[in-house]
Coordinates of C-alpha atoms in Angstrom, one line a residue:
X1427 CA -19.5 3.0 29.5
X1428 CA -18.8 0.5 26.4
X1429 CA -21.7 2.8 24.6
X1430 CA -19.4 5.8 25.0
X1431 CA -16.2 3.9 24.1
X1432 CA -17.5 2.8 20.6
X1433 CA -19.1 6.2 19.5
X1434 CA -15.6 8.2 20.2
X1435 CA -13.6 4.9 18.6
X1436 CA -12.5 6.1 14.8
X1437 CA -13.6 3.7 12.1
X1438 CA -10.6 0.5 12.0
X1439 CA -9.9 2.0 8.1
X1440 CA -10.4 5.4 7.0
X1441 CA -9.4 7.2 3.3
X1442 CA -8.1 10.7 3.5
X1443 CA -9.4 11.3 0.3
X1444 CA -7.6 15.0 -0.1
X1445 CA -3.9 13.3 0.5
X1446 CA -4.6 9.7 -0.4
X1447 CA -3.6 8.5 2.7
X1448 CA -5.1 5.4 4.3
X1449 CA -5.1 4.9 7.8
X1450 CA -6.1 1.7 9.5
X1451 CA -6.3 1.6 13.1
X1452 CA -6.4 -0.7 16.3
X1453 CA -6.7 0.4 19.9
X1454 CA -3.0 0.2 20.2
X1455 CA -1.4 0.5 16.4
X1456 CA -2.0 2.6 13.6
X1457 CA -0.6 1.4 10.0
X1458 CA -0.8 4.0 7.3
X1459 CA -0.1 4.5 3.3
X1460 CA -0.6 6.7 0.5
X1461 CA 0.1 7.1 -3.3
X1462 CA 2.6 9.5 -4.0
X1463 CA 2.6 11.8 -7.4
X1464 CA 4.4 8.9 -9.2
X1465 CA 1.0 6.7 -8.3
X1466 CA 3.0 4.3 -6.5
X1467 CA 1.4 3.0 -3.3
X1468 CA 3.8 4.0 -0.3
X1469 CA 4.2 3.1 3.2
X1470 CA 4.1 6.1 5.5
X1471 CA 4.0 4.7 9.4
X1472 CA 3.2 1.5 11.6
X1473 CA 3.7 2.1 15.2
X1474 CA 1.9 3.5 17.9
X1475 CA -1.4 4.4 17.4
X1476 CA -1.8 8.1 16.0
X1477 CA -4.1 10.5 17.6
X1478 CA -4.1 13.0 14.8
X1479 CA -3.8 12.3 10.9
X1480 CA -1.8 15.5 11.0
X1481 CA 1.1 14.1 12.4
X1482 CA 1.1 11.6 9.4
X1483 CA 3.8 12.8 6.4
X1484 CA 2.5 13.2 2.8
X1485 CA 3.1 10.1 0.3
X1486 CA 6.3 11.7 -1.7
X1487 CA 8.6 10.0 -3.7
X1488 CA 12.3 10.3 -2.3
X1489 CA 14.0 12.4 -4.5
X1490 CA 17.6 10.9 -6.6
X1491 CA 20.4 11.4 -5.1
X1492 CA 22.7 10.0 -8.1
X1493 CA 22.2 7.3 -10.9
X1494 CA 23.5 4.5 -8.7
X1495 CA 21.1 5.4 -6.3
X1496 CA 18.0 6.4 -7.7
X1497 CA 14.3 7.4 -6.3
X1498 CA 12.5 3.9 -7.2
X1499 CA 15.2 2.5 -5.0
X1500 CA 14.7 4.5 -1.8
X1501 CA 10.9 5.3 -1.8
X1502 CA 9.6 3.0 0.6
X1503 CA 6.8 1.4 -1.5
X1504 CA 4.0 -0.7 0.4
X1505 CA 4.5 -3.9 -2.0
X1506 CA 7.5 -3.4 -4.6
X1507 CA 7.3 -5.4 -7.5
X1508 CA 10.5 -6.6 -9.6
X1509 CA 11.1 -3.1 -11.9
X1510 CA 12.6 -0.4 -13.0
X1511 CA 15.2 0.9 -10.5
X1512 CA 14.2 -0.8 -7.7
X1513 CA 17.4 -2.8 -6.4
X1514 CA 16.3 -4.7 -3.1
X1515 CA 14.2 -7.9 -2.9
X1516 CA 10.9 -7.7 -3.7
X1517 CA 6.9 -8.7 -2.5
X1518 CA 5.9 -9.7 -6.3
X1519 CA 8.7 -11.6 -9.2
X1520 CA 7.5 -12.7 -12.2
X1521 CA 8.7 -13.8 -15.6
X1522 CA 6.5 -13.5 -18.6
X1523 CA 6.4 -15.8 -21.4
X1524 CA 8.7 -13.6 -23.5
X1525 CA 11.4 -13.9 -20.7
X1526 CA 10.3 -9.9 -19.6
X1527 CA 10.5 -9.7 -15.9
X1528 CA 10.3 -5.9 -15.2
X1529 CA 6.9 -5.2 -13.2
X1530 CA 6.0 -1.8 -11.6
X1531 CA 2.6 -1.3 -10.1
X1532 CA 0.8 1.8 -9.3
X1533 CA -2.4 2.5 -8.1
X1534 CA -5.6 1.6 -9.6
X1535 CA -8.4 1.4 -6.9
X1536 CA -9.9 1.0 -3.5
X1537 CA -12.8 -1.0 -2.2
X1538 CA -13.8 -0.2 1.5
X1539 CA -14.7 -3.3 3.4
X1540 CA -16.3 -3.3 6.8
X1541 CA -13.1 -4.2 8.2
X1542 CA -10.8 -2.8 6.1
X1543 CA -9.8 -2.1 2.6
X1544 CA -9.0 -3.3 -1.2
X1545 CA -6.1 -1.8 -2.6
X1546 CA -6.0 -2.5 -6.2
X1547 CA -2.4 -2.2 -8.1
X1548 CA -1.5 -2.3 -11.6
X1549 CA 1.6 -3.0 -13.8
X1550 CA 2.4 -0.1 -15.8
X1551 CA 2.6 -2.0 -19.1
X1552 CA 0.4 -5.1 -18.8
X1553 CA -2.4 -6.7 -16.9
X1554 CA -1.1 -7.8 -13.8
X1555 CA -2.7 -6.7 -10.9
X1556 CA -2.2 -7.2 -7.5
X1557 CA -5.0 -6.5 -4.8
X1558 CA -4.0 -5.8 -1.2
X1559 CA -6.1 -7.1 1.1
X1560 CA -6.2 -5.1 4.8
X1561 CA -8.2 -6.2 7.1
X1562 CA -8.4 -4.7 10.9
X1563 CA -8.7 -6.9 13.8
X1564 CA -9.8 -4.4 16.7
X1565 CA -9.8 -7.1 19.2
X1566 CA -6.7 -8.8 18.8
X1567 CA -4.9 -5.4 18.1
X1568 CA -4.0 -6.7 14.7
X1569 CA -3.9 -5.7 11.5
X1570 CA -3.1 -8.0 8.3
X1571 CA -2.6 -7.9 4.8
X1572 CA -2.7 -10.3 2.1
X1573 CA -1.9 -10.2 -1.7
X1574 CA -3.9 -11.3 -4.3
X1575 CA -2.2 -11.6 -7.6
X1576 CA -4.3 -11.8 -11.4
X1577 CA -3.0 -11.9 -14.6
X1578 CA -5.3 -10.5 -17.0
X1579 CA -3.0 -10.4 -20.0
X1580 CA -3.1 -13.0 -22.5
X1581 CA 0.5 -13.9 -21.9
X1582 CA 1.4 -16.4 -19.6
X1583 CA 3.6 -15.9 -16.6

């Protein structure tokens, strides 16, 4: 019977390569992300587990409403970084050496792991990246991420 469980059980992490969608997987949960047409990484769903990938939206930026309230603001980005429009507290904060602070990080990358996947994100003017580390725990029911952060320019920050 545990034969037949594992060879109908999805893989914990699997890339929807045609919408860019990632969707990582537990018995119970299902966590999902894509990049959107701005190459921004973007949170689409955690909650119960999904039985389709259908019934998971597209990664689309939210469209302005006015200049107070702009797109950057109300996408729901998977780990916003100090820039642009973006007026709520954010995963990443730097300051450079020249006092700069503004980060924005778009896609760069993925590196499938046996139990999950390397997201790799990049500033839009500089070397900083930021590598988001999922990793599923079928098990447990759990999945995790963790943030690696490099700075690859030759300014300090």
């Amino acid at each position: 019977c545990a034969a037949a469980i594992a060879a109908v059980t999805p893989a914990s992490a699997q890339f929807l390569a045609d919408r860019k969608v990632w969707l990582l997987q537990t018995e119970h949960t299902t966590y999902a992300m894509g990049v959107n047409s701005r190459g921004e990484l973007q949170h689409l769903y955690w909650g119960a587990r999904l039985w389709r990938a259908d019934d998971l939206p597209n990664a689309v930026p939210v469209r302005d409403i006015s200049s107070f309230d702009p797109s950057a603001t109300r996408t729901p980005e998977e780990y916003p970084a100090w820039g642009g429009a973006r007026f709520y507290e954010p995963a990443l904060k730097i300051t450079r050496a020249d006092g700069d602070r503004d980060v924005v990080l778009h896609y760069v990358s993925q590196r499938e792991q046996p139990d999950g996947v390397d997201i790799e994100l990049k500033d839009i003017d500089d070397d900083i990246f930021v590598t988001l580390r999922y990793r599923v725990f079928q098990k447990e029911d759990i999945v995790s991420r963790q943030s690696v952060i490099e700075n690859r320019s030759k300014q300090r920050v």
